[in-house]
Amino acid sequence: MGLLAPSRAGSAVADATGDAAYLRALLDAEVALTRAQAAAGLAPEEAAAAVTAAAAEPGRHDPGALARRARAAGNPVVPLVADLTAAVAARAPEAAGYVHRGATSQDILDTATMLVCTRALEPVLADLARTAEALRRTAAAHRDTPMAGRTLTQHAVPTTFGLKAAGWRSLVLDAHARLTAVRAALPVQLGGAAGTLAAFHAYAEAEGTPATLHAHADADRAPATAGQDPGTRLLAAYAAATGLAEPALPWHTLRTPVADLAGALAFTAGALGKLAADVLTLSRTEIGELSEGSGGGSSAMPHKANPVRATLIAAAARQVPALAAVLYGALAAEDERPAGAWHAEWQPLRDALRLVGGAARDAAELTGDLRVHPDRMRHHLDATGGLVVTERLVAVLTARTGRAEARRLLDAAARRTAEQGVPLATALRDALGEEMPEDLDQLMDPTAYLGSAGALVDRALERTVHTPQEPV
């Protein structure tokens, strides 16, 4: 129910990855397999219709019961196949033998997992697009809003909030591009017992259907597929029936699809985590440059308005990389089907999807209602008495005194400002005397030292959600 996981509770991805959704995907995978065999001439259309109808019977399959029975075989496909076969037999006894025919449990569970991932990523991508659009508006509105840039927690040089928001948006678009590419490549799984598709050849030969298969191909398919190997032809038909990509090979122990998805999910969590980390810092009481539109309350302190959405995103960003590490570890899978490595993927992958789904939802809400406080940003630019522009002053004084002397003078003046509270302008006038630039006040205006910030924002905002990602 998500009692201890508020970041995912009630999200579209939580529903799309729940046990009911997984059960639906398992049944979809079984139905697609039978329909693909019918399309390839390896099963009668009546069998495909019977399996489709039995799989659609409401309430027949109980996820809790399947989970308990799964302990006997180590996965839920085995008891599900038994139940589905019985349901088909009750409708059309002659069709029962075509349920799950030629496949192994991993074919169905992997295919179902890819279906779940494809469906779950749809709302994630939608929320990332919403976030990017909100940040586009914010960056444009605050293109020239000055604020202190901070490095290693300290004031560095002036920047703009528009540039910061454009940076957040760039990361969100990177995440969107990565997830979009991974989603499009998620493949169907079909290899049979050990990845050779041999069972489909055996059934075809036993039933005398290879000639029928080829005739079917010649009559109904493009010429390029006529006479194609029955196994690879079935793999193509299965991919078409599920809407997933067709892999070059069965990937029972070639876990690239899962690893790629893990990497994209970890990147997305981190990208949103960067946004959240900045919001958490800038919304501190003593900084107050940002605030969430509707902060969360406290059970003890009535005055609190906590940055809850940013907090939940930050929590997700700390968990997903660890889950991705488990999924990367599963790459080291032995033989043609592993004991343990495959099983170790199931829950971490679902948790990663849920965490990213919740974080994407929270990011869309956070950025859509983010409150920006330019007055606080401007106030903080003056907090160091002018130290925020010392980089600029070094460049100006270098032309007068040489770089070494300019740096010595600025170091001494900055130290006096920091230690004695003397304004930097006063310290410089005392140190430079007649060498003091006449336009010192203008030079020390932090809002006039923003470099290419505005141009960078403009360039960043040219990129859209649909702009192809640069090579990485």
Short mmCIF file of C-alpha atoms in Angstrom, two decimals:
data_model
loop_
_atom_site.label_atom_id
_atom_site.label_comp_id
_atom_site.label_asym_id
_atom_site.label_seq_id
_atom_site.Cartn_x
_atom_site.Cartn_y
_atom_site.Cartn_z
CA MET A 1 0.00 0.00 0.00
CA GLY A 2 3.03 2.31 0.26
CA LEU A 3 2.68 3.17 3.95
CA LEU A 4 6.46 3.64 4.23
CA ALA A 5 6.86 4.81 0.65
CA PRO A 6 4.96 8.11 0.33
CA SER A 7 7.07 9.02 -2.68
CA ARG A 8 5.30 6.38 -4.76
CA ALA A 9 1.96 6.09 -2.98
CA GLY A 10 -0.94 6.85 -5.29
CA SER A 11 1.26 7.39 -8.33
CA ALA A 12 0.41 6.06 -11.77
CA VAL A 13 3.63 4.05 -11.75
CA ALA A 14 2.72 2.38 -8.46
CA ASP A 15 -0.45 1.12 -10.11
CA ALA A 16 1.35 0.17 -13.32
CA THR A 17 3.85 -1.98 -11.41
CA GLY A 18 1.50 -3.56 -8.86
CA ASP A 19 0.82 -7.28 -8.61
CA ALA A 20 -2.39 -6.90 -10.60
CA ALA A 21 -0.49 -5.12 -13.37
CA TYR A 22 2.19 -7.81 -13.39
CA LEU A 23 -0.46 -10.53 -13.56
CA ARG A 24 -2.09 -8.74 -16.49
CA ALA A 25 1.28 -8.54 -18.24
CA LEU A 26 1.97 -12.25 -17.64
CA LEU A 27 -1.37 -13.13 -19.19
CA ASP A 28 -0.74 -10.72 -22.05
CA ALA A 29 2.59 -12.44 -22.69
CA GLU A 30 0.94 -15.87 -22.79
CA VAL A 31 -1.83 -14.66 -25.08
CA ALA A 32 0.67 -12.98 -27.40
CA LEU A 33 2.71 -16.19 -27.61
CA THR A 34 -0.25 -18.25 -28.75
CA ARG A 35 -1.36 -15.57 -31.18
CA ALA A 36 2.16 -15.33 -32.58
CA GLN A 37 2.23 -19.09 -33.12
CA ALA A 38 -1.10 -18.85 -34.92
CA ALA A 39 0.24 -16.02 -37.08
CA ALA A 40 3.29 -18.14 -37.92
CA GLY A 41 1.24 -21.21 -38.77
CA LEU A 42 2.30 -23.13 -35.66
CA ALA A 43 -1.11 -23.10 -33.96
CA PRO A 44 -4.73 -22.86 -35.11
CA GLU A 45 -6.50 -19.52 -34.84
CA GLU A 46 -9.13 -21.21 -32.68
CA ALA A 47 -6.49 -21.99 -30.06
CA ALA A 48 -5.36 -18.37 -29.97
CA ALA A 49 -8.95 -17.24 -29.57
CA ALA A 50 -9.55 -19.70 -26.73
CA VAL A 51 -6.41 -18.62 -24.84
CA THR A 52 -7.30 -14.95 -25.33
CA ALA A 53 -10.79 -15.49 -23.96
CA ALA A 54 -9.62 -17.55 -20.96
CA ALA A 55 -6.98 -14.97 -20.05
CA ALA A 56 -9.63 -12.25 -20.04
CA GLU A 57 -11.90 -13.96 -17.52
CA PRO A 58 -12.23 -11.55 -14.58
CA GLY A 59 -11.24 -12.73 -11.13
CA ARG A 60 -10.01 -16.16 -12.19
CA HIS A 61 -6.37 -15.55 -11.23
CA ASP A 62 -5.49 -14.43 -7.70
CA PRO A 63 -2.05 -12.77 -7.37
CA GLY A 64 -1.79 -13.72 -3.69
CA ALA A 65 -2.49 -17.38 -4.36
CA LEU A 66 -0.07 -17.39 -7.28
CA ALA A 67 2.61 -15.84 -5.10
CA ARG A 68 2.24 -18.56 -2.48
CA ARG A 69 2.23 -21.32 -5.07
CA ALA A 70 5.23 -19.77 -6.81
CA ARG A 71 7.46 -20.94 -3.97
CA ALA A 72 7.30 -24.48 -5.29
CA ALA A 73 8.85 -23.60 -8.67
CA GLY A 74 10.59 -20.33 -7.80
CA ASN A 75 8.49 -18.13 -10.09
CA PRO A 76 4.80 -17.32 -10.62
CA VAL A 77 4.64 -18.46 -14.24
CA VAL A 78 4.43 -22.17 -13.42
CA PRO A 79 1.22 -21.97 -11.34
CA LEU A 80 -0.22 -19.37 -13.72
CA VAL A 81 0.28 -21.67 -16.70
CA ALA A 82 -1.46 -24.47 -14.84
CA ASP A 83 -4.43 -22.22 -14.09
CA LEU A 84 -4.59 -20.79 -17.60
CA THR A 85 -4.40 -24.25 -19.14
CA ALA A 86 -7.30 -25.40 -16.99
CA ALA A 87 -9.31 -22.33 -17.96
CA VAL A 88 -8.67 -22.94 -21.65
CA ALA A 89 -9.52 -26.63 -21.33
CA ALA A 90 -12.85 -25.72 -19.81
CA ARG A 91 -13.64 -23.66 -22.88
CA ALA A 92 -11.96 -25.60 -25.68
CA PRO A 93 -10.21 -28.83 -24.65
CA GLU A 94 -8.37 -29.12 -27.95
CA ALA A 95 -6.78 -25.71 -27.42
CA ALA A 96 -5.34 -26.38 -23.97
CA GLY A 97 -2.15 -27.91 -25.38
CA TYR A 98 -1.23 -24.62 -27.03
CA VAL A 99 -0.95 -22.70 -23.75
CA HIS A 100 2.70 -21.80 -23.13
CA ARG A 101 3.75 -24.29 -25.81
CA GLY A 102 7.48 -24.30 -26.47
CA ALA A 103 8.25 -21.51 -24.02
CA THR A 104 10.02 -21.48 -20.68
CA SER A 105 8.98 -19.55 -17.60
CA GLN A 106 11.67 -16.94 -18.12
CA ASP A 107 10.34 -16.18 -21.60
CA ILE A 108 6.99 -15.21 -20.13
CA LEU A 109 8.22 -13.41 -17.03
CA ASP A 110 10.86 -11.42 -18.92
CA THR A 111 8.34 -10.48 -21.60
CA ALA A 112 5.81 -9.49 -18.95
CA THR A 113 8.46 -7.43 -17.18
CA MET A 114 9.24 -5.57 -20.39
CA LEU A 115 5.52 -4.92 -20.87
CA VAL A 116 5.24 -3.61 -17.31
CA CYS A 117 8.27 -1.38 -17.81
CA THR A 118 6.97 -0.04 -21.11
CA ARG A 119 3.62 0.80 -19.55
CA ALA A 120 5.12 2.24 -16.36
CA LEU A 121 7.51 4.52 -18.23
CA GLU A 122 4.66 6.24 -20.06
CA PRO A 123 3.54 8.33 -17.04
CA VAL A 124 7.17 8.86 -16.04
CA LEU A 125 7.94 10.39 -19.43
CA ALA A 126 4.78 12.49 -19.26
CA ASP A 127 5.76 13.85 -15.83
CA LEU A 128 9.30 14.59 -17.01
CA ALA A 129 7.85 16.51 -19.95
CA ARG A 130 5.63 18.47 -17.54
CA THR A 131 8.66 19.24 -15.39
CA ALA A 132 10.68 20.39 -18.38
CA GLU A 133 7.90 22.71 -19.48
CA ALA A 134 7.54 24.21 -15.99
CA LEU A 135 11.29 24.78 -15.84
CA ARG A 136 11.26 26.32 -19.31
CA ARG A 137 8.77 28.91 -18.10
CA THR A 138 10.72 29.53 -14.91
CA ALA A 139 14.06 29.89 -16.69
CA ALA A 140 12.58 32.30 -19.22
CA ALA A 141 10.88 34.37 -16.53
CA HIS A 142 14.07 34.58 -14.45
CA ARG A 143 16.57 34.78 -17.31
CA ASP A 144 18.16 37.86 -15.76
CA THR A 145 17.27 37.42 -12.08
CA PRO A 146 20.63 37.73 -10.29
CA MET A 147 21.63 35.49 -7.42
CA ALA A 148 24.81 34.33 -5.76
CA GLY A 149 26.49 31.36 -7.35
CA ARG A 150 27.76 28.99 -4.69
CA THR A 151 30.69 26.59 -4.86
CA LEU A 152 31.75 24.33 -2.00
CA THR A 153 28.83 25.90 -0.02
CA GLN A 154 30.28 29.44 -0.26
CA HIS A 155 29.44 32.45 -2.43
CA ALA A 156 31.47 32.32 -5.63
CA VAL A 157 30.44 34.79 -8.37
CA PRO A 158 27.02 36.12 -9.39
CA THR A 159 24.81 33.99 -11.60
CA THR A 160 21.11 34.04 -12.48
CA PHE A 161 18.27 31.91 -11.30
CA GLY A 162 17.29 31.49 -14.93
CA LEU A 163 20.60 29.77 -15.62
CA LYS A 164 20.12 27.48 -12.62
CA ALA A 165 16.60 26.54 -13.75
CA ALA A 166 17.84 25.98 -17.30
CA GLY A 167 20.45 23.61 -15.90
CA TRP A 168 17.81 21.64 -14.03
CA ARG A 169 15.77 21.47 -17.23
CA SER A 170 18.76 20.21 -19.19
CA LEU A 171 19.13 17.29 -16.79
CA VAL A 172 15.41 16.53 -16.99
CA LEU A 173 15.59 16.49 -20.79
CA ASP A 174 18.64 14.22 -20.63
CA ALA A 175 16.66 11.84 -18.44
CA HIS A 176 13.67 11.99 -20.77
CA ALA A 177 15.88 11.20 -23.76
CA ARG A 178 17.56 8.26 -22.04
CA LEU A 179 14.30 6.73 -20.85
CA THR A 180 12.69 7.25 -24.25
CA ALA A 181 15.54 5.45 -25.99
CA VAL A 182 15.58 2.59 -23.49
CA ARG A 183 11.80 2.20 -23.63
CA ALA A 184 11.82 1.93 -27.42
CA ALA A 185 14.44 -0.84 -27.23
CA LEU A 186 12.80 -3.01 -24.55
CA PRO A 187 12.63 -6.45 -26.20
CA VAL A 188 10.38 -9.44 -26.12
CA GLN A 189 11.94 -12.60 -24.70
CA LEU A 190 11.64 -15.96 -26.43
CA GLY A 191 14.24 -18.70 -26.43
CA GLY A 192 12.64 -21.82 -25.03
CA ALA A 193 14.40 -24.04 -22.55
CA ALA A 194 17.97 -22.94 -23.28
CA GLY A 195 17.74 -20.21 -25.87
CA THR A 196 17.69 -22.32 -29.05
CA LEU A 197 13.94 -22.19 -29.86
CA ALA A 198 14.28 -25.93 -30.51
CA ALA A 199 10.87 -26.83 -29.08
CA PHE A 200 9.11 -24.85 -31.79
CA HIS A 201 10.99 -26.82 -34.44
CA ALA A 202 10.06 -30.06 -32.68
CA TYR A 203 6.36 -29.23 -32.56
CA ALA A 204 6.38 -28.12 -36.18
CA GLU A 205 8.11 -31.33 -37.29
CA ALA A 206 5.91 -33.57 -35.15
CA GLU A 207 2.78 -32.05 -36.61
CA GLY A 208 4.14 -31.90 -40.13
CA THR A 209 3.70 -28.13 -40.32
CA PRO A 210 6.99 -26.78 -41.73
CA ALA A 211 5.59 -26.80 -45.27
CA THR A 212 2.42 -25.15 -44.01
CA LEU A 213 4.53 -22.57 -42.26
CA HIS A 214 6.44 -21.73 -45.42
CA ALA A 215 3.30 -21.67 -47.55
CA HIS A 216 1.69 -19.35 -45.01
CA ALA A 217 4.73 -17.10 -45.22
CA ASP A 218 4.69 -17.08 -48.99
CA ALA A 219 1.00 -16.25 -49.13
CA ASP A 220 0.59 -13.71 -46.36
CA ARG A 221 3.97 -12.20 -45.58
CA ALA A 222 6.52 -10.08 -47.37
CA PRO A 223 8.79 -12.04 -49.74
CA ALA A 224 11.80 -11.35 -47.56
CA THR A 225 10.34 -13.58 -44.84
CA ALA A 226 9.30 -16.50 -47.04
CA GLY A 227 11.01 -19.74 -46.01
CA GLN A 228 12.46 -18.11 -42.89
CA ASP A 229 13.63 -20.28 -39.99
CA PRO A 230 10.54 -21.19 -37.93
CA GLY A 231 12.09 -20.08 -34.64
CA THR A 232 13.25 -16.67 -35.77
CA ARG A 233 10.01 -16.16 -37.69
CA LEU A 234 8.08 -16.88 -34.51
CA LEU A 235 10.30 -14.47 -32.58
CA ALA A 236 9.38 -11.71 -35.03
CA ALA A 237 5.69 -12.56 -34.75
CA TYR A 238 5.90 -12.56 -30.94
CA ALA A 239 7.54 -9.13 -30.95
CA ALA A 240 4.79 -7.82 -33.20
CA ALA A 241 2.08 -9.34 -31.01
CA THR A 242 3.44 -7.70 -27.85
CA GLY A 243 4.54 -4.38 -29.35
CA LEU A 244 8.03 -4.90 -27.94
CA ALA A 245 11.30 -4.81 -29.87
CA GLU A 246 12.61 -7.94 -31.57
CA PRO A 247 15.97 -8.98 -30.09
CA ALA A 248 18.72 -10.50 -32.19
CA LEU A 249 19.15 -13.27 -29.62
CA PRO A 250 17.30 -14.68 -26.64
CA TRP A 251 18.67 -12.77 -23.66
CA HIS A 252 18.08 -15.14 -20.77
CA THR A 253 21.61 -14.48 -19.52
CA LEU A 254 22.40 -11.47 -21.72
CA ARG A 255 20.81 -8.85 -19.50
CA THR A 256 21.58 -5.72 -21.47
CA PRO A 257 17.93 -4.56 -21.55
CA VAL A 258 17.62 -4.64 -17.78
CA ALA A 259 21.04 -3.07 -17.22
CA ASP A 260 20.31 -0.27 -19.69
CA LEU A 261 16.99 0.44 -18.01
CA ALA A 262 18.67 0.38 -14.59
CA GLY A 263 21.20 2.95 -15.76
CA ALA A 264 18.52 5.22 -17.20
CA LEU A 265 16.44 4.99 -14.03
CA ALA A 266 19.45 5.76 -11.84
CA PHE A 267 20.32 8.73 -14.04
CA THR A 268 16.77 10.02 -13.87
CA ALA A 269 16.68 9.73 -10.10
CA GLY A 270 19.98 11.58 -9.87
CA ALA A 271 18.90 14.29 -12.30
CA LEU A 272 15.77 14.97 -10.28
CA GLY A 273 17.83 14.66 -7.11
CA LYS A 274 20.03 17.54 -8.23
CA LEU A 275 16.96 19.73 -8.59
CA ALA A 276 15.72 18.64 -5.19
CA ALA A 277 19.08 19.23 -3.52
CA ASP A 278 19.16 22.81 -4.77
CA VAL A 279 15.58 23.47 -3.69
CA LEU A 280 16.30 22.05 -0.24
CA THR A 281 19.34 24.27 0.15
CA LEU A 282 17.78 27.44 -1.20
CA SER A 283 14.60 27.01 0.83
CA ARG A 284 16.42 26.92 4.17
CA THR A 285 14.99 29.50 6.56
CA GLU A 286 18.21 31.54 6.63
CA ILE A 287 18.43 31.57 2.82
CA GLY A 288 14.80 31.66 1.72
CA GLU A 289 15.46 32.19 -1.97
CA LEU A 290 12.96 29.48 -2.94
CA SER A 291 9.96 27.82 -1.36
CA GLU A 292 7.54 25.10 -2.33
CA GLY A 293 4.09 26.32 -3.25
CA SER A 294 2.47 24.26 -0.51
CA GLY A 295 4.93 23.07 2.07
CA GLY A 296 4.28 20.17 4.41
CA GLY A 297 3.31 20.61 8.03
CA SER A 298 4.88 19.32 11.21
CA SER A 299 3.31 17.18 13.93
CA ALA A 300 5.00 19.29 16.58
CA MET A 301 5.73 22.77 15.19
CA PRO A 302 2.81 24.77 13.77
CA HIS A 303 5.06 27.24 11.97
CA LYS A 304 6.76 24.67 9.73
CA ALA A 305 6.25 24.55 5.95
CA ASN A 306 8.63 21.79 5.00
CA PRO A 307 9.83 21.27 1.41
CA VAL A 308 8.20 17.84 1.28
CA ARG A 309 8.26 17.20 -2.44
CA ALA A 310 11.97 17.99 -2.66
CA THR A 311 12.54 15.76 0.35
CA LEU A 312 10.79 12.81 -1.27
CA ILE A 313 12.71 13.30 -4.51
CA ALA A 314 15.97 13.44 -2.56
CA ALA A 315 15.06 10.18 -0.81
CA ALA A 316 14.44 8.47 -4.15
CA ALA A 317 17.73 9.76 -5.54
CA ARG A 318 19.57 8.04 -2.70
CA GLN A 319 17.87 4.67 -3.21
CA VAL A 320 17.72 4.08 -6.96
CA PRO A 321 21.51 3.90 -7.56
CA ALA A 322 21.74 1.09 -5.00
CA LEU A 323 18.94 -0.79 -6.74
CA ALA A 324 20.66 -0.24 -10.08
CA ALA A 325 23.81 -1.77 -8.60
CA VAL A 326 21.88 -4.99 -7.89
CA LEU A 327 20.61 -5.02 -11.46
CA TYR A 328 24.10 -4.46 -12.86
CA GLY A 329 25.34 -7.26 -10.63
CA ALA A 330 22.84 -9.61 -12.24
CA LEU A 331 24.75 -9.29 -15.52
CA ALA A 332 27.15 -11.90 -14.21
CA ALA A 333 24.71 -14.75 -14.85
CA GLU A 334 25.98 -18.25 -15.43
CA ASP A 335 25.05 -20.76 -18.14
CA GLU A 336 22.01 -20.34 -20.39
CA ARG A 337 19.70 -19.58 -17.49
CA PRO A 338 20.94 -18.65 -14.04
CA ALA A 339 19.98 -19.63 -10.53
CA GLY A 340 19.55 -16.50 -8.46
CA ALA A 341 20.84 -13.73 -10.72
CA TRP A 342 17.59 -13.53 -12.67
CA HIS A 343 15.47 -13.84 -9.55
CA ALA A 344 17.44 -11.04 -7.87
CA GLU A 345 16.28 -8.57 -10.53
CA TRP A 346 12.54 -8.70 -9.98
CA GLN A 347 11.96 -6.64 -6.87
CA PRO A 348 14.81 -4.10 -7.31
CA LEU A 349 13.62 -3.30 -10.83
CA ARG A 350 10.07 -2.75 -9.65
CA ASP A 351 11.24 -0.64 -6.72
CA ALA A 352 13.42 1.47 -9.02
CA LEU A 353 10.52 2.05 -11.40
CA ARG A 354 8.26 3.04 -8.52
CA LEU A 355 10.78 5.39 -6.95
CA VAL A 356 11.50 7.12 -10.24
CA GLY A 357 7.79 7.28 -11.02
CA GLY A 358 7.09 8.94 -7.68
CA ALA A 359 10.02 11.32 -8.04
CA ALA A 360 8.92 12.35 -11.53
CA ARG A 361 5.41 13.04 -10.28
CA ASP A 362 6.75 15.04 -7.33
CA ALA A 363 9.12 16.99 -9.59
CA ALA A 364 6.26 17.97 -11.89
CA GLU A 365 4.25 19.21 -8.91
CA LEU A 366 7.24 20.94 -7.31
CA THR A 367 8.36 22.84 -10.41
CA GLY A 368 4.82 23.71 -11.39
CA ASP A 369 4.27 25.58 -8.12
CA LEU A 370 7.79 26.68 -7.18
CA ARG A 371 7.99 30.08 -5.48
CA VAL A 372 11.00 32.24 -6.38
CA HIS A 373 12.05 35.15 -4.16
CA PRO A 374 14.27 37.54 -6.17
CA ASP A 375 14.47 40.04 -3.31
CA ARG A 376 16.18 37.47 -1.10
CA MET A 377 18.53 36.56 -3.92
CA ARG A 378 19.49 40.20 -4.38
CA HIS A 379 19.92 40.68 -0.64
CA HIS A 380 22.36 37.79 -0.43
CA LEU A 381 24.47 39.16 -3.26
CA ASP A 382 25.39 42.02 -0.94
CA ALA A 383 25.98 39.81 2.10
CA THR A 384 29.75 39.58 1.64
CA GLY A 385 30.38 43.29 1.25
CA GLY A 386 31.44 43.01 -2.38
CA LEU A 387 33.56 39.86 -2.21
CA VAL A 388 31.32 38.16 -4.75
CA VAL A 389 32.91 40.24 -7.54
CA THR A 390 36.59 39.88 -6.67
CA GLU A 391 37.16 37.74 -9.77
CA ARG A 392 36.09 40.71 -11.91
CA LEU A 393 38.29 43.11 -9.96
CA VAL A 394 41.34 40.90 -10.43
CA ALA A 395 40.82 41.07 -14.17
CA VAL A 396 40.43 44.88 -14.11
CA LEU A 397 43.39 45.54 -11.82
CA THR A 398 45.65 43.15 -13.73
CA ALA A 399 45.60 45.61 -16.61
CA ARG A 400 46.91 48.31 -14.24
CA THR A 401 49.31 46.49 -11.93
CA GLY A 402 49.98 43.06 -13.42
CA ARG A 403 48.31 39.86 -12.31
CA ALA A 404 50.55 39.04 -9.35
CA GLU A 405 50.19 42.49 -7.79
CA ALA A 406 46.46 42.58 -8.52
CA ARG A 407 46.00 39.27 -6.78
CA ARG A 408 48.07 40.40 -3.79
CA LEU A 409 46.04 43.56 -3.40
CA LEU A 410 42.72 41.79 -3.73
CA ASP A 411 43.76 39.03 -1.32
CA ALA A 412 44.69 41.61 1.29
CA ALA A 413 41.54 43.68 0.77
CA ALA A 414 39.28 40.62 0.80
CA ARG A 415 40.89 39.38 4.02
CA ARG A 416 40.29 42.75 5.65
CA THR A 417 36.66 42.69 4.54
CA ALA A 418 36.11 39.17 5.82
CA GLU A 419 37.91 39.68 9.15
CA GLN A 420 37.06 43.29 10.01
CA GLY A 421 33.78 43.82 8.20
CA VAL A 422 35.19 46.71 6.21
CA PRO A 423 33.39 47.07 2.85
CA LEU A 424 35.56 45.82 0.03
CA ALA A 425 35.33 49.15 -1.78
CA THR A 426 36.76 50.95 1.27
CA ALA A 427 39.54 48.40 1.66
CA LEU A 428 40.46 48.79 -2.01
CA ARG A 429 40.46 52.57 -1.90
CA ASP A 430 42.79 52.47 1.11
CA ALA A 431 45.10 50.03 -0.67
CA LEU A 432 45.11 51.58 -4.16
CA GLY A 433 44.90 55.30 -3.56
CA GLU A 434 45.30 57.06 -6.91
CA GLU A 435 45.35 53.74 -8.75
CA MET A 436 41.71 53.19 -7.82
CA PRO A 437 39.50 52.75 -10.94
CA GLU A 438 37.05 55.63 -11.30
CA ASP A 439 34.19 53.28 -12.08
CA LEU A 440 34.72 51.12 -8.98
CA ASP A 441 31.09 51.33 -7.87
CA GLN A 442 29.94 50.07 -11.26
CA LEU A 443 32.57 47.33 -11.25
CA MET A 444 31.35 46.16 -7.86
CA ASP A 445 27.71 45.89 -8.91
CA PRO A 446 27.10 42.12 -8.83
CA THR A 447 24.13 42.42 -11.17
CA ALA A 448 26.48 43.77 -13.85
CA TYR A 449 28.78 40.75 -13.70
CA LEU A 450 26.66 37.95 -15.11
CA GLY A 451 28.81 36.99 -18.06
CA SER A 452 26.98 34.95 -20.69
CA ALA A 453 24.26 33.79 -18.32
CA GLY A 454 21.43 35.26 -20.40
CA ALA A 455 22.78 33.92 -23.67
CA LEU A 456 23.30 30.50 -22.15
CA VAL A 457 19.71 30.44 -20.95
CA ASP A 458 18.48 31.38 -24.41
CA ARG A 459 20.56 28.64 -25.99
CA ALA A 460 19.45 26.04 -23.46
CA LEU A 461 15.79 26.85 -23.99
CA GLU A 462 16.09 26.15 -27.72
CA ARG A 463 16.20 22.46 -26.84
CA THR A 464 12.83 20.74 -26.62
CA VAL A 465 11.68 17.42 -25.22
CA HIS A 466 11.92 15.98 -28.72
CA THR A 467 15.40 17.28 -29.54
CA PRO A 468 17.68 14.29 -30.22
CA GLN A 469 20.06 13.60 -27.40
CA GLU A 470 23.72 14.33 -27.94
CA PRO A 471 26.01 11.25 -27.94
CA VAL A 472 27.21 10.29 -24.47
#
